[in-house]
Each structure stands twice: as structure tokens, then as C-alpha cells.
Short mmCIF file of C-alpha atoms in Angstrom, two decimals:
data_model
loop_
_atom_site.label_atom_id
_atom_site.label_comp_id
_atom_site.label_asym_id
_atom_site.label_seq_id
_atom_site.Cartn_x
_atom_site.Cartn_y
_atom_site.Cartn_z
CA UNK L 1 10.40 -27.20 -3.76
CA UNK L 2 12.69 -25.41 -6.24
CA UNK L 3 12.60 -21.73 -5.42
CA UNK L 4 15.01 -20.64 -8.12
CA UNK L 5 13.68 -18.35 -10.81
CA UNK L 6 13.47 -19.75 -14.32
CA UNK L 7 15.57 -18.31 -17.14
CA UNK L 8 12.45 -16.58 -18.45
CA UNK L 9 11.68 -15.04 -15.04
CA UNK L 10 15.28 -13.82 -14.72
CA UNK L 11 15.08 -12.26 -18.16
CA UNK L 12 11.78 -10.59 -17.12
CA UNK L 13 13.51 -9.14 -14.06
CA UNK L 14 16.21 -7.63 -16.24
CA UNK L 15 13.59 -6.14 -18.53
CA UNK L 16 11.77 -4.52 -15.58
CA UNK L 17 15.00 -3.29 -14.02
CA UNK L 18 16.12 -1.74 -17.32
CA UNK L 19 12.73 -0.02 -17.74
CA UNK L 20 12.92 1.54 -14.26
CA UNK L 21 16.49 2.73 -14.91
CA UNK L 22 15.42 4.46 -18.13
CA UNK L 23 11.86 5.59 -17.46
CA UNK L 24 11.80 6.60 -13.77
CA UNK L 25 12.30 10.41 -13.63
CA UNK L 26 15.52 11.27 -11.79
CA UNK L 27 13.80 13.79 -9.51
CA UNK L 28 11.18 11.24 -8.40
CA UNK L 29 13.85 8.51 -7.89
CA UNK L 30 15.91 10.86 -5.76
CA UNK L 31 12.99 11.88 -3.59
CA UNK L 32 12.00 8.25 -3.11
CA UNK L 33 15.57 7.29 -2.13
CA UNK L 34 15.79 10.09 0.42
CA UNK L 35 12.43 9.17 1.94
CA UNK L 36 10.72 12.43 0.85
CA UNK L 37 6.97 12.30 0.17
CA UNK L 38 5.85 12.27 -3.44
CA UNK L 39 3.43 14.99 -4.42
CA UNK L 40 0.04 14.18 -6.12
CA UNK L 41 1.35 15.66 -9.38
CA UNK L 42 4.52 13.50 -9.20
CA UNK L 43 2.50 10.36 -8.45
CA UNK L 44 0.21 11.02 -11.41
CA UNK L 45 3.18 11.61 -13.66
CA UNK L 46 4.78 8.29 -12.62
CA UNK L 47 1.64 6.24 -12.82
CA UNK L 48 0.92 7.50 -16.34
CA UNK L 49 4.48 6.52 -17.40
CA UNK L 50 3.67 2.97 -16.13
CA UNK L 51 0.27 3.14 -17.83
CA UNK L 52 1.80 4.01 -21.22
CA UNK L 53 4.03 0.90 -20.79
CA UNK L 54 1.02 -1.23 -19.85
CA UNK L 55 2.35 -1.81 -16.34
CA UNK L 56 0.20 0.37 -14.09
CA UNK L 57 -2.11 -2.53 -13.10
CA UNK L 58 0.09 -5.69 -13.12
CA UNK L 59 -2.39 -7.83 -11.13
CA UNK L 60 -5.44 -7.10 -13.35
CA UNK L 61 -6.59 -9.43 -16.11
CA UNK L 62 -5.78 -8.46 -19.66
CA UNK L 63 -9.47 -7.87 -20.57
CA UNK L 64 -9.51 -4.88 -18.20
CA UNK L 65 -6.14 -3.44 -19.10
CA UNK L 66 -3.90 -5.57 -16.94
CA UNK L 67 -0.73 -7.43 -17.82
CA UNK L 68 -1.94 -11.00 -17.37
CA UNK L 69 1.25 -11.76 -15.42
CA UNK L 70 1.35 -14.73 -13.11
CA UNK L 71 2.01 -14.30 -9.43
CA UNK L 72 5.75 -14.75 -9.79
CA UNK L 73 6.09 -11.92 -12.34
CA UNK L 74 3.92 -9.74 -10.19
CA UNK L 75 6.24 -10.39 -7.30
CA UNK L 76 9.35 -9.68 -9.37
CA UNK L 77 7.84 -6.40 -10.66
CA UNK L 78 6.97 -5.14 -7.19
CA UNK L 79 10.36 -6.06 -5.78
CA UNK L 80 12.19 -4.24 -8.61
CA UNK L 81 9.85 -1.31 -8.14
CA UNK L 82 10.88 -1.02 -4.47
CA UNK L 83 14.58 -1.60 -5.22
CA UNK L 84 14.70 1.07 -7.97
CA UNK L 85 13.50 2.78 -5.76
CA UNK L 86 10.26 4.03 -7.37
CA UNK L 87 6.97 5.11 -5.76
CA UNK L 88 4.45 2.32 -5.50
CA UNK L 89 1.20 3.34 -7.32
CA UNK L 90 -1.66 4.17 -5.01
CA UNK L 91 -2.88 0.87 -3.58
CA UNK L 92 -6.43 2.11 -3.20
CA UNK L 93 -6.70 2.28 -6.99
CA UNK L 94 -4.62 -0.64 -8.23
CA UNK L 95 -4.96 -3.26 -5.45
CA UNK L 96 -8.27 -2.46 -3.82
CA UNK L 97 -11.09 -0.79 -5.75
CA UNK L 98 -9.89 -2.14 -9.13
CA UNK L 99 -9.90 -5.89 -8.23
CA UNK L 100 -13.14 -5.39 -6.27
CA UNK L 101 -14.97 -3.94 -9.23
CA UNK L 102 -13.54 -6.63 -11.53
CA UNK L 103 -14.90 -9.27 -9.16
CA UNK L 104 -18.21 -7.78 -8.11
CA UNK L 105 -18.97 -4.58 -10.12
CA UNK L 106 -21.59 -4.26 -12.77
CA UNK L 107 -20.59 -4.08 -16.41
CA UNK L 108 -21.45 -0.39 -16.47
CA UNK L 109 -19.25 0.25 -13.46
CA UNK L 110 -16.37 -1.68 -14.95
CA UNK L 111 -16.53 0.14 -18.27
CA UNK L 112 -16.71 3.56 -16.65
CA UNK L 113 -14.41 3.21 -13.65
CA UNK L 114 -11.65 0.74 -14.48
CA UNK L 115 -9.93 2.68 -17.30
CA UNK L 116 -10.02 5.84 -15.23
CA UNK L 117 -8.76 4.02 -12.12
CA UNK L 118 -5.83 2.49 -14.03
CA UNK L 119 -4.70 5.86 -15.39
CA UNK L 120 -5.54 7.62 -12.16
CA UNK L 121 -7.91 10.00 -13.81
CA UNK L 122 -9.86 9.04 -10.71
CA UNK L 123 -7.91 8.92 -7.44
CA UNK L 124 -9.75 6.79 -4.88
CA UNK L 125 -9.55 6.74 -1.11
CA UNK L 126 -10.92 4.22 1.37
CA UNK L 127 -13.87 5.09 3.61
CA UNK L 128 -13.74 2.17 6.11
CA UNK L 129 -12.39 3.05 9.54
CA UNK L 130 -14.39 5.17 11.95
CA UNK L 131 -14.06 6.36 15.58
CA UNK L 132 -14.70 3.13 17.52
CA UNK L 133 -14.61 0.95 14.39
CA UNK L 134 -10.97 0.49 13.31
CA UNK L 135 -9.73 -3.04 13.99
CA UNK L 136 -13.39 -3.97 14.74
CA UNK L 137 -14.58 -2.60 11.38
CA UNK L 138 -17.86 -4.43 11.54
CA UNK L 139 -18.94 -2.03 14.34
CA UNK L 140 -19.13 0.84 11.88
CA UNK L 141 -22.03 3.32 12.42
CA UNK L 142 -22.09 5.25 9.14
CA UNK L 143 -25.50 4.70 7.61
CA UNK L 144 -26.79 4.69 3.96
CA UNK L 145 -30.57 5.10 3.71
CA UNK L 146 -32.28 4.42 0.38
CA UNK L 147 -34.23 7.43 -0.93
CA UNK L 148 -35.61 6.75 -4.39
CA UNK L 149 -32.72 6.55 -6.82
CA UNK L 150 -30.15 7.52 -4.23
CA UNK L 151 -28.62 6.48 -0.95
CA UNK L 152 -28.22 9.15 1.67
CA UNK L 153 -25.05 8.64 3.71
CA UNK L 154 -24.55 10.03 7.22
CA UNK L 155 -21.59 9.38 9.51
CA UNK L 156 -17.87 9.94 10.04
CA UNK L 157 -14.77 8.17 8.73
CA UNK L 158 -11.34 8.37 10.30
CA UNK L 159 -7.70 7.89 9.16
CA UNK L 160 -8.83 8.31 5.57
CA UNK L 161 -5.49 8.35 3.75
CA UNK L 162 -5.13 10.76 0.79
CA UNK L 163 -8.76 11.92 1.05
CA UNK L 164 -7.52 15.44 0.43
CA UNK L 165 -6.22 14.22 -3.04
CA UNK L 166 -9.07 11.87 -3.86
CA UNK L 167 -11.77 12.32 -6.52
CA UNK L 168 -13.72 9.28 -5.33
CA UNK L 169 -14.10 7.13 -2.17
CA UNK L 170 -15.24 3.55 -1.75
CA UNK L 171 -17.39 3.63 1.42
CA UNK L 172 -18.74 0.96 3.76
CA UNK L 173 -22.07 2.03 5.23
CA UNK L 174 -24.82 0.29 7.17
CA UNK L 175 -27.93 -0.20 5.05
CA UNK L 176 -29.76 -2.55 7.46
CA UNK L 177 -29.40 -1.33 11.05
CA UNK L 178 -31.38 -4.33 12.31
CA UNK L 179 -29.00 -6.96 10.93
CA UNK L 180 -26.06 -8.56 12.75
CA UNK L 181 -23.01 -6.28 12.62
CA UNK L 182 -21.20 -8.24 9.89
CA UNK L 183 -24.38 -8.15 7.83
CA UNK L 184 -26.43 -5.18 6.66
CA UNK L 185 -23.33 -3.33 5.36
CA UNK L 186 -23.10 -2.11 1.74
CA UNK L 187 -20.32 -1.01 -0.50
CA UNK L 188 -20.81 2.30 -2.26
CA UNK L 189 -18.81 4.56 -4.62
CA UNK L 190 -18.99 8.17 -3.53
CA UNK L 191 -17.90 11.25 -5.49
CA UNK L 192 -15.76 13.34 -3.14
CA UNK L 193 -17.15 16.55 -4.60
CA UNK L 194 -20.65 15.59 -3.45
CA UNK L 195 -22.37 18.18 -1.15
CA UNK L 196 -22.03 17.13 2.45
CA UNK L 197 -18.53 15.76 2.28
CA UNK L 198 -16.07 17.49 4.61
CA UNK L 199 -12.41 16.52 4.81
CA UNK L 200 -10.23 17.68 7.76
CA UNK L 201 -6.45 17.01 7.85
CA UNK L 202 -4.68 14.88 10.49
CA UNK L 203 -0.98 15.78 10.73
CA UNK L 204 0.95 12.76 12.06
CA UNK L 205 4.01 12.70 14.33
CA UNK L 206 6.37 12.94 11.34
CA UNK L 207 4.83 16.31 10.49
CA UNK L 208 3.20 14.96 7.29
CA UNK L 209 -0.40 15.34 6.11
CA UNK L 210 -1.34 11.90 4.78
CA UNK L 211 -4.45 10.97 6.72
CA UNK L 212 -7.76 12.72 7.34
CA UNK L 213 -11.04 12.56 9.13
CA UNK L 214 -14.06 12.75 6.87
CA UNK L 215 -17.58 13.86 7.80
CA UNK L 216 -20.56 12.79 5.70
CA UNK L 217 -23.75 14.86 6.21
CA UNK L 218 -26.69 13.71 4.04
CA UNK L 219 -24.46 12.85 1.11
CA UNK L 220 -26.52 11.65 -1.83
CA UNK L 221 -25.03 8.76 -3.83
CA UNK L 222 -26.78 7.36 -6.90
CA UNK L 223 -28.09 3.86 -6.37
CA UNK L 224 -26.15 2.84 -9.44
CA UNK L 225 -22.97 3.36 -7.44
CA UNK L 226 -23.84 0.39 -5.23
CA UNK L 227 -21.24 -2.36 -5.78
CA UNK L 228 -22.72 -5.81 -6.05
CA UNK L 229 -25.75 -6.48 -3.79
CA UNK L 230 -27.13 -4.43 -0.95
CA UNK L 231 -26.06 -5.68 2.48
CA UNK L 232 -23.20 -7.75 1.00
CA UNK L 233 -20.55 -5.12 1.51
CA UNK L 234 -18.76 -7.02 4.29
CA UNK L 235 -18.00 -9.90 1.92
CA UNK L 236 -16.55 -7.50 -0.64
CA UNK L 237 -14.47 -5.73 2.04
CA UNK L 238 -12.98 -9.11 3.17
CA UNK L 239 -12.11 -9.87 -0.47
CA UNK L 240 -10.44 -6.46 -0.84
CA UNK L 241 -8.45 -6.75 2.34
CA UNK L 242 -7.29 -10.23 1.44
CA UNK L 243 -5.86 -8.92 -1.85
CA UNK L 244 -4.26 -6.03 0.00
CA UNK L 245 -2.45 -8.36 2.40
CA UNK L 246 -1.18 -10.67 -0.35
CA UNK L 247 1.35 -8.01 -1.40
CA UNK L 248 1.83 -6.27 1.90
CA UNK L 249 5.08 -7.96 2.94
CA UNK L 250 7.01 -5.48 0.74
CA UNK L 251 10.23 -7.36 0.91
CA UNK L 252 11.74 -5.00 -1.68
CA UNK L 253 11.31 -1.98 0.57
CA UNK L 254 13.21 -3.66 3.42
CA UNK L 255 15.90 -4.87 0.98
CA UNK L 256 16.28 -1.32 -0.34
CA UNK L 257 16.63 0.07 3.16
CA UNK L 258 19.23 -2.55 4.08
CA UNK L 259 21.19 -1.69 0.90
CA UNK L 260 20.93 2.00 1.78
CA UNK L 261 22.13 1.31 5.36
CA UNK L 262 25.27 -0.45 4.03
CA UNK L 263 26.01 2.47 1.65
CA UNK L 264 25.57 5.07 4.43
CA UNK L 265 27.52 3.06 6.97
CA UNK L 266 30.50 3.12 4.59
CA UNK L 267 30.37 6.93 4.68
CA UNK L 268 29.76 7.54 8.38
CA UNK L 269 32.98 7.68 10.45
CA UNK L 270 33.08 6.39 14.04
CA UNK L 271 36.27 6.17 16.07
CA UNK L 272 38.35 7.04 13.00
CA UNK L 273 37.04 4.23 10.81
CA UNK L 274 33.92 3.66 8.72
CA UNK L 275 30.88 2.50 10.70
CA UNK L 276 30.50 -0.49 8.35
CA UNK L 277 33.53 -2.06 10.03
CA UNK L 278 31.71 -2.25 13.36
CA UNK L 279 31.16 -5.98 14.13
CA UNK L 280 27.91 -5.45 15.98
CA UNK L 281 26.41 -3.47 13.12
CA UNK L 282 27.53 -6.08 10.59
CA UNK L 283 25.88 -8.78 12.76
CA UNK L 284 22.67 -6.72 12.88
CA UNK L 285 22.69 -6.33 9.08
CA UNK L 286 23.31 -10.06 8.58
CA UNK L 287 20.50 -11.00 10.98
CA UNK L 288 18.10 -8.73 9.10
CA UNK L 289 19.21 -10.12 5.75
CA UNK L 290 18.57 -13.66 6.94
CA UNK L 291 15.11 -12.74 8.17
CA UNK L 292 14.31 -11.10 4.84
CA UNK L 293 15.44 -14.19 2.98
CA UNK L 294 13.15 -16.35 5.17
CA UNK L 295 10.22 -14.03 4.52
CA UNK L 296 10.93 -14.05 0.78
CA UNK L 297 10.94 -17.86 0.74
CA UNK L 298 7.69 -17.88 2.69
CA UNK L 299 6.12 -15.50 0.22
CA UNK L 300 7.32 -17.58 -2.76
CA UNK L 301 5.87 -20.76 -1.13
CA UNK L 302 2.52 -18.99 -0.71
CA UNK L 303 2.64 -17.79 -4.32
CA UNK L 304 3.25 -21.40 -5.42
CA UNK L 305 0.29 -22.64 -3.34
CA UNK L 306 -2.04 -20.00 -4.80
CA UNK L 307 -0.84 -20.92 -8.28
CA UNK L 308 -1.70 -24.58 -7.77
CA UNK L 309 -5.10 -23.75 -6.33
CA UNK L 310 -5.90 -21.18 -8.99
CA UNK L 311 -9.41 -20.29 -7.66
CA UNK L 312 -8.71 -16.55 -7.45
CA UNK L 313 -9.30 -16.36 -3.70
CA UNK L 314 -6.81 -14.75 -1.34
CA UNK L 315 -5.01 -17.20 1.02
CA UNK L 316 -5.56 -16.47 4.73
CA UNK L 317 -1.92 -17.43 5.28
CA UNK L 318 -1.08 -14.08 3.63
CA UNK L 319 -1.57 -12.76 7.21
CA UNK L 320 1.85 -14.25 7.98
CA UNK L 321 3.40 -12.03 5.27
CA UNK L 322 1.59 -9.01 6.63
CA UNK L 323 2.82 -9.56 10.23
CA UNK L 324 6.40 -10.41 9.48
CA UNK L 325 6.69 -8.02 6.58
CA UNK L 326 5.60 -5.06 8.75
CA UNK L 327 8.05 -6.07 11.50
CA UNK L 328 10.92 -6.16 9.07
CA UNK L 329 9.95 -2.84 7.48
CA UNK L 330 10.10 -1.31 10.96
CA UNK L 331 13.41 -3.06 11.73
CA UNK L 332 14.99 -1.79 8.51
CA UNK L 333 13.79 1.77 9.18
CA UNK L 334 15.24 1.56 12.69
CA UNK L 335 18.58 0.27 11.31
CA UNK L 336 18.82 3.29 9.00
CA UNK L 337 18.14 5.56 11.88
CA UNK L 338 20.88 3.98 13.99
CA UNK L 339 23.41 4.26 11.13
CA UNK L 340 22.69 7.97 10.93
CA UNK L 341 23.02 8.51 14.67
CA UNK L 342 23.17 12.22 15.58
CA UNK L 343 22.87 13.13 11.89
CA UNK L 344 19.22 12.08 12.12
CA UNK L 345 18.39 14.63 14.80
CA UNK L 346 17.96 17.42 12.22
CA UNK L 347 14.43 17.39 10.92
CA UNK L 348 12.37 19.78 8.84
CA UNK L 349 8.75 18.82 7.98
CA UNK L 350 8.93 20.79 4.72
CA UNK L 351 11.82 18.61 3.47
CA UNK L 352 10.02 15.40 4.33
CA UNK L 353 6.90 16.67 2.56
CA UNK L 354 8.91 17.05 -0.67
CA UNK L 355 10.27 20.60 -0.57
CA UNK L 356 13.90 21.27 -1.52
CA UNK L 357 16.51 20.88 1.19
CA UNK L 358 16.18 23.75 3.63
CA UNK L 359 19.89 23.69 4.68
CA UNK L 360 23.19 23.71 2.85
CA UNK L 361 25.26 20.51 2.68
CA UNK L 362 24.37 16.84 2.61
CA UNK L 363 20.67 16.05 3.17
CA UNK L 364 20.85 12.23 3.25
CA UNK L 365 19.72 11.96 6.92
CA UNK L 366 17.02 14.63 7.04
CA UNK L 367 14.08 12.30 6.49
CA UNK L 368 15.31 9.22 8.42
CA UNK L 369 13.68 10.01 11.78
CA UNK L 370 10.28 10.92 10.27
CA UNK L 371 10.36 7.74 8.16
CA UNK L 372 11.16 5.72 11.26
CA UNK L 373 8.08 7.20 12.90
CA UNK L 374 6.02 6.60 9.75
CA UNK L 375 7.05 2.91 9.72
CA UNK L 376 5.21 2.35 12.97
CA UNK L 377 1.86 2.43 11.11
CA UNK L 378 2.59 -0.58 8.82
CA UNK L 379 1.75 -2.98 11.60
CA UNK L 380 -1.72 -1.31 11.82
CA UNK L 381 -2.84 -0.65 8.25
CA UNK L 382 -4.46 -3.49 6.34
CA UNK L 383 -5.64 -5.01 9.61
CA UNK L 384 -3.48 -4.76 12.73
CA UNK L 385 -1.03 -7.57 13.50
CA UNK L 386 -3.17 -8.58 16.45
CA UNK L 387 -6.11 -9.10 14.03
CA UNK L 388 -3.86 -11.09 11.69
CA UNK L 389 -3.10 -13.45 14.57
CA UNK L 390 -6.77 -13.99 15.11
CA UNK L 391 -7.22 -14.73 11.39
CA UNK L 392 -4.46 -17.30 11.47
CA UNK L 393 -5.71 -18.91 14.63
CA UNK L 394 -9.20 -19.30 13.23
CA UNK L 395 -8.72 -20.07 9.56
CA UNK L 396 -5.35 -21.87 9.48
CA UNK L 397 -4.96 -23.41 12.92
CA UNK L 398 -8.65 -24.03 13.49
CA UNK L 399 -8.53 -22.76 17.07
#
């Protein structure tokens, strides 16, 4: 297999890189590089810059406002986005609800929602996990009862990321309590301004408000907001999660962190010489670089397989990318923390959340410890690594 990029693909990479250098606002680039959180307003500003270029939804088909790029160009685009570094557009919009509606939504839903999702006039969140139904999502207890032209939703959702920003939520709810747990679940689009929706913040160990718990008390959702068929929601959720995992390795993020670690190690002095001269650190960096290259090759092989198959279905082997990609994201965050050493002990939640530096002097290490903590979650989201092992054992190994 020839894993070299073609001349056309290399030219495309240069085009993308030049666009990011010119179009990415300097304040957003700086915050992303330092590991500060991007505000809702900054995210909307950046997504609309991408949208004006026609690049906000690279994986969507042209007929619905996408780029029509093949999988290789999508990979190049995402890698350059991470290396810039630029914020990644909200996955709930671009990689989850958008592709799901394109595959299973009604024509009316597509015409109404897709343009607004692409431009983020509608910010979506994901109403899947519940207390007692996280990794075992099929055990969810939230119900949706048909009442005339509406469904009435009752229940609780947990770890609902960005629900405090969201305009809409795609919700899994049980519509047939008598069916087996993987069956009898439906997929509904819920307006977050609906009466009965209560969002309460969950502040995580890094001091940041990203996730929430959400209470649903007799929330009325029009029947026209049912995606696909009633009681088929589990199939749509599997499709969505498969697409989420296909890009979840995020090799570019780990590459960017490794590059940043080298830059910082050249500045940090230890024993009268730059830390970058330490042999053990250099061995650690080389080991991480080799593992990243192996992951990148694995992802390119999977992209090539999907291209040959060309049936539009996610490949279950993408679970390999999810598992190893999350491990390397955590390893690269840990490497940055070790390079900073005592400099990383200083921590202010306001700085991490995007406020200006609260102290005088260099602020390069202020967000490294919180980002190290935050990296722990990547082996859980999108299906925990333990669940990914089960998927591989069943669907790939046939165990």
C-alpha cells in the first residue's frame, strides 16, 4: 500500500494551511494554543468564517452544503485544523446530527435544519446518557409518550455537554416500554426553550463548566420532530456514534501538543541547560512520535478500506482509532505537563475558561494542568474504551 499523499492532496494541504494562517483570528488562535476554552461567541464567529469559505461541514455531501471531499481530504483538513491550532467546530452539529438527518431525516427536516446546523444558527447538544445508562446506553429510562400531534418526554439526562449553550437537543427516549431494551427507543429533536426543560451545570475537576445534567418534565415535542421511524432510534444512534468514532483519533491534536512540548522544552532550563537536551525526555518524545505515526498509518489504511467499500457505512474497526487515539491524546497532555514541571502548579479557573491572564508575566503553563485533567475524558466520550474492545471482539474478531 502506498501511503504517500498525491501531488493534488499535497497542494490541497497547502491551500488549507494558507487559509488557516490568514483567516483564523489571532485571538482565537492564541487561546487555542494556550489551552483556554473558547466562548460560545468565539465558536460562532469561527464557524461562520469556515461557513463563508464553504468548509464548515467537510464531511457532508454537496447537495446539503458540504464540500464533497473524499476521506483523504477530510483527514488532511482536520489535521491542519488541529495543527493551526484552530477550534474544532462543534461535533454535535457537524458530525452527529447533520449526518444523521442526511441519512434518516425527512425532506422537511433536512430543508429546515441542515442549513441552520451548518451555520450554527442552531447549536445542538446530545441527550443520550442518563444516570445508570452511560456505557450501557440501551438501559435508558427517559420516556416519550405519544399524545396526539406531540410526544411528551419525561426523564433525566446526564453529562450533556454544552446544553447551557444549545438551542436544540437530539434526544433518545423510550417509546415502547414493553420492547427489548435495544428496541422501543426513538430519536427526537427537542427545542431547548420548551417548557419543562431544566439544565443544571456540572463543574468538572478542571474548574470548567462544559457538562450539565438535564431534567425533562412533561416536555412536549411535535411529532414532526421524530427522526425516521418510531422505535428505530437505536439504529440511528449506532450510525451516529460510528461516524463520531471515525474521526475521533485526532492525530493532529497530539501532533500539535508534541510540537508545543518541543518548543517549551527549549525554553525551560534545568541544571543550567535547556530541558530539550535531556536524553530521557528526547526518548519519550521520540516514542510518542513513533506511536503517532503508527496510528496515522492505521487511520490511512482504514480510510483506504472505506473508500474501496464505498457503501457509506462506518467501519467497526474505527474503534481501534478511538482507543489508541484517546490514549495518545492523554499521553501528549501528560508530556506537556511534565515539561512545565513546577510552572504548571499555578492554576486559575478563570484563565482556563477564557478570561485574560490573571497574573503578570508569562502565562504559557497556566492551563496545562487543567487540560491534563480534561484529557482523561477522551477515553470515555464516544463510547468508553472498554466498550470499544467489546465492539472489536464481536464485530471484527467474531468472539
